[in-house]
Amino acid sequence: PPNPPPPNPPAHQPKDSASTTMVFRQKLNLFLIVLFSFIAFASYHGGDGSTAWLQWLTVVVFLLSTYVFDWAFTDESSFLFDPDADNWRRKTEAGKY
C-alpha cells in the first residue's frame, strides 16, 4: 500500500512573547517616527524664522537611532542585563578554558 501523504503543517506558527513584544516595539517606534516626521514638516515655515521644527526633528533623530539599534543589535536572546561584574566575569571566562 502507498504511504499516506504527510499532514499539512500549520499555516501560522505561534510566536513566543519576546518576539511579539519586539515586533510591537518596532512597529510603535516606526509609527512615532512617521508621526513626528509629519509634525516636524508641518511646523516648518520658511519666512518666520521659527525653529520649532528643529525640536521635532531632534525627536525623530533620537527615535530613528533607537530603531536602528534595536533592529541591528538586539533580538529575543541577545541582551542580558547582569549588573554584577563577578557573574559576568565567570560567564565570559568559562568559555576561554
Short mmCIF file of N, CA and C in Angstrom, two decimals:
data_model
loop_
_atom_site.label_atom_id
_atom_site.label_comp_id
_atom_site.label_asym_id
_atom_site.label_seq_id
_atom_site.Cartn_x
_atom_site.Cartn_y
_atom_site.Cartn_z
N PRO A 1 0.83 -1.20 0.00
CA PRO A 1 0.00 0.00 0.00
C PRO A 1 0.88 1.26 0.00
N PRO A 2 0.45 2.29 -0.70
CA PRO A 2 1.25 3.52 -0.75
C PRO A 2 1.22 4.25 0.59
N ASN A 3 2.27 5.01 0.83
CA ASN A 3 2.35 5.79 2.06
C ASN A 3 1.34 6.93 2.03
N PRO A 4 0.71 7.21 3.16
CA PRO A 4 -0.23 8.35 3.17
C PRO A 4 0.55 9.66 3.09
N PRO A 5 -0.07 10.70 2.54
CA PRO A 5 0.63 11.98 2.44
C PRO A 5 0.89 12.55 3.83
N PRO A 6 1.97 13.31 3.98
CA PRO A 6 2.26 13.89 5.30
C PRO A 6 1.19 14.91 5.67
N PRO A 7 0.95 15.08 6.96
CA PRO A 7 -0.05 16.07 7.36
C PRO A 7 0.42 17.47 7.00
N ASN A 8 -0.55 18.33 6.74
CA ASN A 8 -0.22 19.70 6.39
C ASN A 8 0.34 20.43 7.60
N PRO A 9 1.41 21.20 7.40
CA PRO A 9 1.95 21.97 8.53
C PRO A 9 1.00 23.11 8.88
N PRO A 10 1.02 23.56 10.12
CA PRO A 10 0.14 24.66 10.48
C PRO A 10 0.51 25.92 9.68
N ALA A 11 -0.51 26.67 9.31
CA ALA A 11 -0.28 27.86 8.49
C ALA A 11 0.41 28.95 9.29
N HIS A 12 0.16 28.99 10.57
CA HIS A 12 0.74 30.06 11.39
C HIS A 12 1.41 29.44 12.60
N GLN A 13 2.71 29.64 12.68
CA GLN A 13 3.44 29.15 13.84
C GLN A 13 3.29 30.16 14.97
N PRO A 14 2.93 29.71 16.16
CA PRO A 14 2.81 30.66 17.26
C PRO A 14 4.18 31.22 17.64
N LYS A 15 4.22 32.50 17.92
CA LYS A 15 5.47 33.15 18.30
C LYS A 15 5.54 33.24 19.81
N ASP A 16 6.76 33.30 20.30
CA ASP A 16 6.91 33.47 21.73
C ASP A 16 6.65 34.93 22.10
N SER A 17 6.47 35.19 23.36
CA SER A 17 6.07 36.53 23.80
C SER A 17 7.19 37.55 23.60
N ALA A 18 8.46 37.13 23.68
CA ALA A 18 9.56 38.07 23.48
C ALA A 18 9.57 38.58 22.05
N SER A 19 9.34 37.69 21.09
CA SER A 19 9.32 38.09 19.70
C SER A 19 8.13 39.00 19.42
N THR A 20 6.99 38.69 19.99
CA THR A 20 5.80 39.51 19.81
C THR A 20 6.02 40.90 20.41
N THR A 21 6.65 40.96 21.58
CA THR A 21 6.93 42.24 22.20
C THR A 21 7.89 43.04 21.34
N MET A 22 8.87 42.38 20.77
CA MET A 22 9.85 43.07 19.95
C MET A 22 9.20 43.65 18.70
N VAL A 23 8.37 42.87 18.04
CA VAL A 23 7.68 43.35 16.85
C VAL A 23 6.79 44.53 17.20
N PHE A 24 6.06 44.46 18.30
CA PHE A 24 5.21 45.57 18.71
C PHE A 24 6.04 46.81 18.99
N ARG A 25 7.17 46.65 19.67
CA ARG A 25 8.02 47.79 19.99
C ARG A 25 8.55 48.46 18.72
N GLN A 26 8.96 47.65 17.74
CA GLN A 26 9.47 48.21 16.50
C GLN A 26 8.37 48.91 15.70
N LYS A 27 7.18 48.33 15.67
CA LYS A 27 6.07 48.98 14.97
C LYS A 27 5.68 50.28 15.65
N LEU A 28 5.66 50.29 16.96
CA LEU A 28 5.35 51.52 17.69
C LEU A 28 6.41 52.58 17.42
N ASN A 29 7.66 52.18 17.41
CA ASN A 29 8.74 53.11 17.14
C ASN A 29 8.63 53.69 15.73
N LEU A 30 8.33 52.86 14.74
CA LEU A 30 8.15 53.35 13.37
C LEU A 30 6.95 54.30 13.27
N PHE A 31 5.87 53.96 13.96
CA PHE A 31 4.70 54.85 13.96
C PHE A 31 5.06 56.22 14.53
N LEU A 32 5.80 56.24 15.64
CA LEU A 32 6.19 57.51 16.24
C LEU A 32 7.15 58.29 15.34
N ILE A 33 8.03 57.59 14.64
CA ILE A 33 8.94 58.26 13.71
C ILE A 33 8.15 58.95 12.60
N VAL A 34 7.19 58.24 12.03
CA VAL A 34 6.38 58.83 10.96
C VAL A 34 5.53 59.99 11.50
N LEU A 35 4.92 59.80 12.65
CA LEU A 35 4.08 60.85 13.23
C LEU A 35 4.88 62.12 13.50
N PHE A 36 6.02 61.97 14.16
CA PHE A 36 6.82 63.15 14.48
C PHE A 36 7.48 63.75 13.24
N SER A 37 7.72 62.94 12.21
CA SER A 37 8.23 63.50 10.95
C SER A 37 7.18 64.42 10.32
N PHE A 38 5.93 63.99 10.32
CA PHE A 38 4.86 64.85 9.79
C PHE A 38 4.73 66.12 10.62
N ILE A 39 4.84 66.00 11.91
CA ILE A 39 4.75 67.19 12.78
C ILE A 39 5.92 68.13 12.49
N ALA A 40 7.12 67.57 12.30
CA ALA A 40 8.29 68.41 12.01
C ALA A 40 8.12 69.14 10.68
N PHE A 41 7.64 68.43 9.65
CA PHE A 41 7.42 69.09 8.36
C PHE A 41 6.30 70.12 8.45
N ALA A 42 5.27 69.83 9.22
CA ALA A 42 4.16 70.77 9.34
C ALA A 42 4.54 72.02 10.12
N SER A 43 5.50 71.92 11.02
CA SER A 43 5.87 73.08 11.82
C SER A 43 6.94 73.96 11.15
N TYR A 44 7.41 73.56 9.97
CA TYR A 44 8.39 74.37 9.27
C TYR A 44 7.70 75.45 8.46
N HIS A 45 8.10 76.69 8.68
CA HIS A 45 7.62 77.83 7.91
C HIS A 45 8.85 78.63 7.52
N GLY A 46 9.10 78.73 6.22
CA GLY A 46 10.35 79.30 5.73
C GLY A 46 10.62 80.74 6.11
N GLY A 47 9.61 81.59 6.16
CA GLY A 47 9.88 83.00 6.32
C GLY A 47 9.86 83.55 7.72
N ASP A 48 9.34 82.81 8.69
CA ASP A 48 9.16 83.42 10.02
C ASP A 48 10.32 83.19 10.98
N GLY A 49 11.30 82.37 10.64
CA GLY A 49 12.45 82.16 11.50
C GLY A 49 12.21 81.27 12.70
N SER A 50 11.11 80.56 12.70
CA SER A 50 10.81 79.66 13.82
C SER A 50 11.71 78.42 13.76
N THR A 51 12.12 77.96 14.92
CA THR A 51 12.96 76.75 14.99
C THR A 51 12.24 75.60 15.68
N ALA A 52 10.94 75.65 15.75
CA ALA A 52 10.19 74.56 16.39
C ALA A 52 10.38 73.25 15.62
N TRP A 53 10.55 73.34 14.31
CA TRP A 53 10.73 72.12 13.53
C TRP A 53 12.02 71.41 13.90
N LEU A 54 13.04 72.15 14.33
CA LEU A 54 14.28 71.51 14.75
C LEU A 54 14.09 70.66 16.01
N GLN A 55 13.23 71.12 16.88
CA GLN A 55 12.96 70.35 18.10
C GLN A 55 12.26 69.04 17.75
N TRP A 56 11.30 69.10 16.84
CA TRP A 56 10.63 67.87 16.42
C TRP A 56 11.57 66.96 15.65
N LEU A 57 12.44 67.56 14.84
CA LEU A 57 13.41 66.77 14.09
C LEU A 57 14.39 66.06 15.03
N THR A 58 14.76 66.70 16.12
CA THR A 58 15.63 66.07 17.11
C THR A 58 14.97 64.82 17.70
N VAL A 59 13.68 64.91 17.99
CA VAL A 59 12.95 63.74 18.50
C VAL A 59 12.95 62.63 17.46
N VAL A 60 12.76 62.99 16.19
CA VAL A 60 12.76 61.99 15.12
C VAL A 60 14.14 61.32 15.02
N VAL A 61 15.21 62.10 15.12
CA VAL A 61 16.56 61.52 15.03
C VAL A 61 16.81 60.55 16.19
N PHE A 62 16.39 60.93 17.39
CA PHE A 62 16.56 60.03 18.53
C PHE A 62 15.77 58.74 18.34
N LEU A 63 14.53 58.85 17.90
CA LEU A 63 13.72 57.66 17.67
C LEU A 63 14.30 56.80 16.56
N LEU A 64 14.80 57.44 15.52
CA LEU A 64 15.40 56.69 14.41
C LEU A 64 16.65 55.95 14.85
N SER A 65 17.46 56.58 15.68
CA SER A 65 18.67 55.90 16.16
C SER A 65 18.31 54.72 17.08
N THR A 66 17.29 54.87 17.91
CA THR A 66 16.89 53.73 18.75
C THR A 66 16.31 52.61 17.91
N TYR A 67 15.60 52.95 16.83
CA TYR A 67 15.05 51.92 15.96
C TYR A 67 16.17 51.16 15.25
N VAL A 68 17.16 51.89 14.73
CA VAL A 68 18.26 51.23 14.03
C VAL A 68 19.05 50.34 15.00
N PHE A 69 19.30 50.82 16.20
CA PHE A 69 19.99 50.00 17.19
C PHE A 69 19.18 48.75 17.52
N ASP A 70 17.88 48.91 17.74
CA ASP A 70 17.02 47.78 18.07
C ASP A 70 17.00 46.77 16.93
N TRP A 71 16.90 47.25 15.72
CA TRP A 71 16.83 46.36 14.56
C TRP A 71 18.16 45.64 14.33
N ALA A 72 19.27 46.35 14.53
CA ALA A 72 20.56 45.79 14.17
C ALA A 72 21.19 44.92 15.26
N PHE A 73 21.01 45.29 16.51
CA PHE A 73 21.81 44.66 17.55
C PHE A 73 21.04 43.85 18.58
N THR A 74 19.74 43.89 18.57
CA THR A 74 19.01 43.14 19.58
C THR A 74 18.05 42.15 18.93
N ASP A 75 17.91 41.03 19.58
CA ASP A 75 16.87 40.07 19.25
C ASP A 75 16.36 39.50 20.56
N GLU A 76 15.62 38.43 20.49
CA GLU A 76 14.96 37.92 21.69
C GLU A 76 15.93 37.50 22.77
N SER A 77 17.12 37.06 22.40
CA SER A 77 18.02 36.50 23.40
C SER A 77 19.38 37.19 23.47
N SER A 78 19.59 38.28 22.78
CA SER A 78 20.93 38.85 22.73
C SER A 78 21.24 39.78 23.90
N PHE A 79 20.25 40.36 24.52
CA PHE A 79 20.52 41.32 25.59
C PHE A 79 20.39 40.64 26.94
N LEU A 80 21.45 40.68 27.70
CA LEU A 80 21.45 40.08 29.02
C LEU A 80 21.94 41.13 30.01
N PHE A 81 21.06 41.53 30.91
CA PHE A 81 21.42 42.53 31.90
C PHE A 81 21.86 41.83 33.16
N ASP A 82 23.12 41.99 33.49
CA ASP A 82 23.67 41.41 34.72
C ASP A 82 24.62 42.44 35.32
N PRO A 83 24.17 43.22 36.29
CA PRO A 83 25.00 44.30 36.80
C PRO A 83 26.17 43.84 37.69
N ASP A 84 26.18 42.59 38.08
CA ASP A 84 27.25 42.08 38.93
C ASP A 84 28.45 41.68 38.07
N ALA A 85 29.57 42.36 38.25
CA ALA A 85 30.75 42.11 37.42
C ALA A 85 31.32 40.72 37.64
N ASP A 86 31.20 40.19 38.84
CA ASP A 86 31.74 38.85 39.09
C ASP A 86 30.98 37.78 38.30
N ASN A 87 29.66 37.90 38.25
CA ASN A 87 28.87 36.96 37.45
C ASN A 87 29.26 37.06 35.99
N TRP A 88 29.40 38.27 35.48
CA TRP A 88 29.76 38.47 34.09
C TRP A 88 31.15 37.87 33.80
N ARG A 89 32.08 38.07 34.71
CA ARG A 89 33.43 37.54 34.53
C ARG A 89 33.40 36.01 34.50
N ARG A 90 32.63 35.39 35.38
CA ARG A 90 32.54 33.92 35.39
C ARG A 90 31.94 33.41 34.08
N LYS A 91 30.94 34.09 33.56
CA LYS A 91 30.31 33.64 32.32
C LYS A 91 31.24 33.78 31.13
N THR A 92 31.99 34.86 31.06
CA THR A 92 32.85 35.08 29.89
C THR A 92 34.15 34.30 29.98
N GLU A 93 34.70 34.14 31.17
CA GLU A 93 35.94 33.39 31.30
C GLU A 93 35.73 31.89 31.24
N ALA A 94 34.51 31.44 31.48
CA ALA A 94 34.23 30.00 31.41
C ALA A 94 34.42 29.46 30.00
N GLY A 95 34.18 30.28 28.99
CA GLY A 95 34.33 29.83 27.62
C GLY A 95 35.75 29.82 27.12
N LYS A 96 36.68 30.44 27.84
CA LYS A 96 38.06 30.51 27.38
C LYS A 96 38.84 29.23 27.63
N TYR A 97 38.46 28.48 28.63
CA TYR A 97 39.26 27.31 29.01
C TYR A 97 38.64 26.02 28.57
#
